[in-house]
Amino acid sequence: MAKIKRDGILREANCTEELLAMRDSLDVLGGKWKLMILRFLTNRTHQIIHFKKMQREIEGISAKMLSKELKDLEVNLLITRVVQDTRPITVAYSVTEYGKSVLPVTETLVQWGLNHREKIIESV
Amino acid sequence: MAKIKRDGILREANCTEELLAMRDSLDVLGGKWKLMILRFLTNRTHQIIHFKKMQREIEGISAKMLSKELKDLEVNLLITRVVQDTRPITVAYSVTEYGKSVLPVTETLVQWGLNHREKIIESV
DNA sequence: CATAATAGTTTCTTTTAGGTAACTAGTAAC
DNA sequence: GTTACTAGTTACCTAAAAGAAACTATTATG
């Protein structure tokens, strides 16, 4: 966590920097699917993951969105795409080392989601 | 981090649960502004924060979006809204204890954003 | 009475996200 | 030749997100 400095102005400047950094993160990782896809691939690091398999297992995603999001993630060096010479052709997706650096983000979101669901249930 | 179990089926079931939890988180915290607003308010916990001040300091947000996002956050018990009897009227926003539970999420996003910017700079 | 401040709301418009369904292309099994 | 599988793409459409600008209401100042 960022240090809380005594000087109010410094603390506020620091906050502005933090918000800019968060904006950068959200530009790359934001939206409905990118973090879901990264989490899925990270959980499957030692398996070969094909397009159709992802589409089946990431609930609700369409071929169009999956294709588009995978391209975005590849451009940002978070995943790799390898065409395999099988019949029929298959394409193996996997998370890169850099992509694994997103794990702390998805982990806090998973934990918060679990906690949130508990909170909702107990408040009924 | 979630335990990696020996049994493939259990691991995959576990992954599905994780994705559902993440979907819950993203439903509440997703979008362009909510995490930014929560981070801002958390960084300002010991100050009184007014609507106009937020609009000035969270770069790029419009009054309409700020108003809408604050309502959503209030409904989800993440922030409080207190009208103050001043002339002209002011409204004080602050993060709730529950809202503070989002801090780990914003913190990982801030850190990832800082790291990502470094990576981009050194790759040029 | 004009100006300015707070805290929004309203209207209008554009942009983006996202969904559905049909379609391509290659190959293999029946 | 028909069906089925992979891995997408394309076209069409709707809904949601988002932005800009004008506007409301209240009160104080000059």
XYZ file of C-alpha atoms (C1' of nucleotides) in Angstrom:
308
model
C 0.000 0.000 0.000
C 1.178 3.506 -0.792
C 2.804 5.375 2.061
C 0.675 8.047 3.656
C 2.823 11.124 3.840
C 2.390 13.952 6.309
C 2.192 16.647 3.675
C -1.280 16.911 2.210
C -0.112 18.159 -1.157
C 2.322 15.306 -1.609
C -0.334 12.817 -0.641
C -2.707 14.236 -3.219
C -0.075 14.263 -5.955
C 0.616 10.667 -5.088
C -3.083 9.877 -5.402
C -3.196 11.419 -8.856
C -0.306 9.207 -9.922
C -2.066 6.178 -8.525
C -5.215 6.967 -10.431
C -3.231 7.356 -13.644
C -1.592 3.985 -13.048
C -4.974 2.426 -12.429
C -6.306 3.985 -15.603
C -3.440 2.329 -17.494
C -4.311 -1.022 -15.950
C -7.982 -0.695 -16.752
C -7.222 0.304 -20.344
C -5.385 -2.991 -20.831
C -7.328 -5.306 -18.530
C -10.776 -3.673 -18.315
C -13.997 -4.847 -19.898
C -16.132 -7.876 -19.381
C -13.811 -10.689 -20.431
C -10.057 -10.038 -20.363
C -9.468 -10.791 -16.692
C -11.728 -13.837 -16.921
C -9.724 -15.197 -19.834
C -6.406 -14.546 -18.110
C -7.590 -16.250 -14.942
C -8.842 -19.214 -16.904
C -5.559 -19.617 -18.774
C -3.515 -19.192 -15.622
C -5.524 -21.942 -13.929
C -4.814 -24.173 -16.916
C -1.133 -23.368 -17.360
C -0.083 -26.989 -17.763
C -2.763 -27.940 -20.261
C -3.163 -27.197 -23.934
C -6.142 -24.901 -24.318
C -8.034 -24.633 -27.584
C -10.439 -21.987 -28.748
C -13.539 -24.161 -28.522
C -12.605 -25.376 -25.081
C -12.360 -21.823 -23.808
C -15.653 -20.910 -25.387
C -17.321 -23.851 -23.664
C -15.799 -23.246 -20.261
C -15.902 -19.479 -19.940
C -19.599 -19.133 -19.398
C -21.431 -16.743 -21.665
C -18.678 -15.694 -24.034
C -19.403 -15.711 -27.769
C -16.945 -16.739 -30.486
C -16.798 -13.173 -31.672
C -15.919 -11.688 -28.305
C -13.479 -14.467 -27.458
C -11.668 -13.980 -30.741
C -11.481 -10.229 -30.269
C -10.341 -10.373 -26.662
C -7.680 -12.983 -27.420
C -6.253 -10.698 -30.103
C -6.110 -7.775 -27.690
C -4.384 -9.893 -25.055
C -1.871 -11.173 -27.590
C -1.041 -7.640 -28.765
C -0.319 -6.728 -25.156
C 1.982 -9.733 -24.777
C -0.160 -11.302 -22.091
C -0.905 -14.518 -23.977
C 0.557 -16.497 -26.876
C -1.219 -18.154 -29.778
C 0.286 -21.203 -31.457
C -1.290 -22.926 -34.431
C -0.822 -26.676 -34.169
C -0.467 -28.936 -37.163
C -3.282 -31.327 -36.281
C -6.333 -32.525 -38.221
C -8.514 -30.615 -37.849
C -6.236 -27.695 -37.088
C -6.156 -26.565 -33.469
C -4.773 -23.434 -31.865
C -3.129 -23.529 -28.459
C -3.433 -20.503 -26.219
C -1.371 -19.942 -23.126
C -0.546 -17.197 -20.705
C 2.918 -15.652 -20.942
C 5.230 -14.968 -18.013
C 4.140 -11.351 -18.258
C 0.521 -12.463 -18.300
C 1.147 -14.258 -15.040
C 1.929 -10.876 -13.463
C -1.820 -10.219 -13.610
C -2.455 -13.066 -11.187
C -2.497 -10.833 -8.059
C -5.228 -8.753 -9.692
C -7.477 -11.690 -10.512
C -6.748 -13.231 -7.139
C -8.004 -10.183 -5.225
C -11.085 -10.085 -7.461
C -11.822 -13.761 -6.834
C -11.429 -13.292 -3.094
C -13.548 -10.164 -3.056
C -16.256 -11.880 -5.089
C -16.379 -14.856 -2.712
C -16.550 -12.527 0.263
C -19.194 -10.371 -1.397
C -21.418 -13.350 -2.097
C -21.195 -14.387 1.553
C -22.131 -10.888 2.585
C -25.144 -10.822 0.276
C -26.340 -14.230 1.487
C -26.087 -13.388 5.179
C -27.874 -10.059 4.671
C -31.011 -11.737 3.257
C -3.942 -18.314 -4.294
C -6.245 -21.237 -4.771
C -4.789 -24.626 -3.985
C -3.881 -26.716 -6.982
C -5.405 -30.097 -6.385
C -4.150 -33.340 -7.861
C -7.481 -34.277 -9.358
C -8.082 -32.569 -12.670
C -11.835 -32.512 -12.310
C -11.713 -30.886 -8.909
C -9.278 -28.303 -10.178
C -11.557 -27.444 -13.062
C -14.632 -27.241 -10.876
C -12.652 -24.951 -8.637
C -11.774 -22.786 -11.619
C -15.422 -22.460 -12.579
C -16.211 -21.278 -9.065
C -13.408 -18.776 -9.258
C -14.675 -17.399 -12.527
C -18.167 -17.050 -11.084
C -16.756 -15.178 -8.103
C -14.816 -12.904 -10.424
C -17.939 -12.294 -12.471
C -19.694 -11.181 -9.270
C -16.862 -8.791 -8.493
C -16.837 -7.342 -11.966
C -20.605 -6.857 -11.907
C -20.255 -4.643 -8.846
C -16.866 -3.029 -9.461
C -16.491 -3.171 -13.243
C -16.705 -0.318 -15.704
C -14.593 2.705 -16.276
C -15.030 4.603 -13.027
C -16.083 2.651 -9.923
C -12.652 1.432 -8.878
C -11.191 4.868 -9.587
C -13.768 6.520 -7.332
C -13.239 3.981 -4.553
C -9.471 4.416 -4.700
C -9.839 8.175 -4.612
C -12.140 8.105 -1.592
C -9.946 5.605 0.215
C -6.930 7.853 -0.269
C -8.953 10.709 1.195
C -10.521 8.861 4.110
C -9.792 11.598 6.622
C -11.066 14.474 4.507
C -14.549 15.631 3.641
C -15.016 15.075 -0.082
C -17.606 16.995 -2.064
C -19.071 16.233 -5.449
C -17.320 19.074 -7.252
C -13.993 18.215 -5.690
C -14.232 14.679 -6.972
C -15.212 15.857 -10.401
C -12.176 18.129 -10.509
C -9.704 15.575 -9.217
C -10.785 12.383 -10.980
C -9.557 13.235 -14.422
C -12.051 12.986 -17.236
C -15.217 12.111 -15.340
C -18.392 14.009 -16.193
C -21.013 15.134 -13.696
C -23.471 12.681 -15.176
C -21.192 9.683 -14.857
C -19.989 10.684 -11.403
C -23.550 11.043 -10.195
C -24.579 7.682 -11.614
C -21.544 5.804 -10.348
C -21.868 7.264 -6.853
C -25.470 6.054 -6.724
C -24.425 2.548 -7.750
C -21.676 2.470 -5.145
C -24.069 3.693 -2.447
C -26.630 1.006 -3.324
C -23.907 -1.600 -2.899
C -22.997 -0.151 0.517
C -19.483 0.754 -0.578
C -19.812 4.485 0.077
C -22.017 6.813 2.111
C -23.605 10.087 1.068
C -24.324 12.751 3.674
C -25.994 16.048 2.844
C -24.485 18.845 4.902
C -26.468 21.873 5.996
C -24.148 24.510 4.570
C -24.745 27.454 2.231
C -24.540 26.510 -0.539
C -25.457 22.937 0.302
C -22.618 20.431 0.140
C -22.670 16.655 0.109
C -19.966 14.633 1.808
C -19.010 11.296 0.323
C -16.931 8.711 2.084
C -15.964 5.101 1.750
C -17.580 2.625 4.166
C -15.738 -0.071 6.086
C -17.060 -2.511 3.507
C -15.833 -0.216 0.746
C -12.375 -0.423 2.272
C -12.407 -4.153 1.556
C -11.899 -3.229 -2.100
C -8.501 -1.727 -1.293
C -6.533 -4.906 -2.160
C -8.127 -4.880 -5.602
C -7.242 -1.268 -6.362
C -3.804 -1.748 -4.867
C -2.929 -4.613 -7.220
C -4.250 -2.584 -10.139
C -2.144 0.434 -9.161
C 0.948 -1.728 -8.829
C 0.316 -3.515 -12.090
C -0.244 -0.209 -13.877
C 3.036 1.222 -12.568
C 4.871 -1.919 -13.602
C 3.196 -1.968 -17.000
C 4.196 1.614 -17.726
C 7.808 0.753 -16.899
C 7.640 -2.200 -19.232
C 6.246 -0.117 -22.061
C 8.890 2.571 -21.588
C 11.820 0.166 -21.586
C 10.508 -1.661 -24.650
C 10.576 1.518 -26.785
C -30.791 42.210 -10.762
C -26.461 39.817 -12.390
C -22.915 36.593 -11.058
C -21.110 32.673 -8.893
C -20.969 28.635 -6.197
C -22.806 23.764 -4.990
C -25.074 19.506 -6.585
C -26.719 17.578 -9.429
C -30.511 16.420 -13.700
C -31.981 16.391 -18.417
C -31.582 16.042 -23.211
C -29.336 14.837 -27.106
C -25.922 12.434 -29.496
C -22.067 9.368 -30.411
C -19.367 5.463 -29.384
C -18.487 1.064 -27.715
C -19.745 -3.348 -26.168
C -21.862 -7.172 -27.019
C -25.157 -10.688 -28.972
C -27.104 -13.774 -32.810
C -26.766 -16.177 -36.578
C -24.994 -17.242 -40.846
C -20.905 -18.147 -43.190
C -15.882 -19.679 -44.752
C -12.315 -23.145 -45.028
C -9.969 -27.374 -44.251
C -10.298 -32.149 -43.149
C -12.108 -36.534 -41.723
C -15.581 -40.010 -40.865
C -19.710 -42.327 -42.533
C -22.095 -36.412 -50.792
C -23.619 -35.361 -46.046
C -22.414 -34.542 -41.489
C -19.294 -32.988 -38.080
C -15.286 -31.050 -36.145
C -11.894 -27.141 -35.594
C -11.195 -21.962 -35.697
C -12.608 -18.488 -36.475
C -14.982 -14.171 -39.584
C -18.686 -11.337 -41.181
C -22.898 -8.848 -41.218
C -26.536 -7.147 -38.818
C -28.563 -5.467 -34.859
C -29.534 -3.756 -29.961
C -28.398 -2.019 -25.607
C -25.412 0.129 -22.652
C -21.796 3.387 -21.795
C -20.300 7.673 -22.184
C -19.759 12.601 -23.414
C -21.309 17.547 -24.150
C -23.954 21.065 -23.100
C -27.791 23.177 -21.298
C -30.644 23.456 -17.472
C -32.793 23.415 -12.415
C -32.743 24.911 -7.645
C -30.859 27.269 -3.737
C -28.374 30.814 -1.622
C -24.956 34.367 -1.108
C -22.396 38.397 -2.810
C -21.933 42.751 -5.061
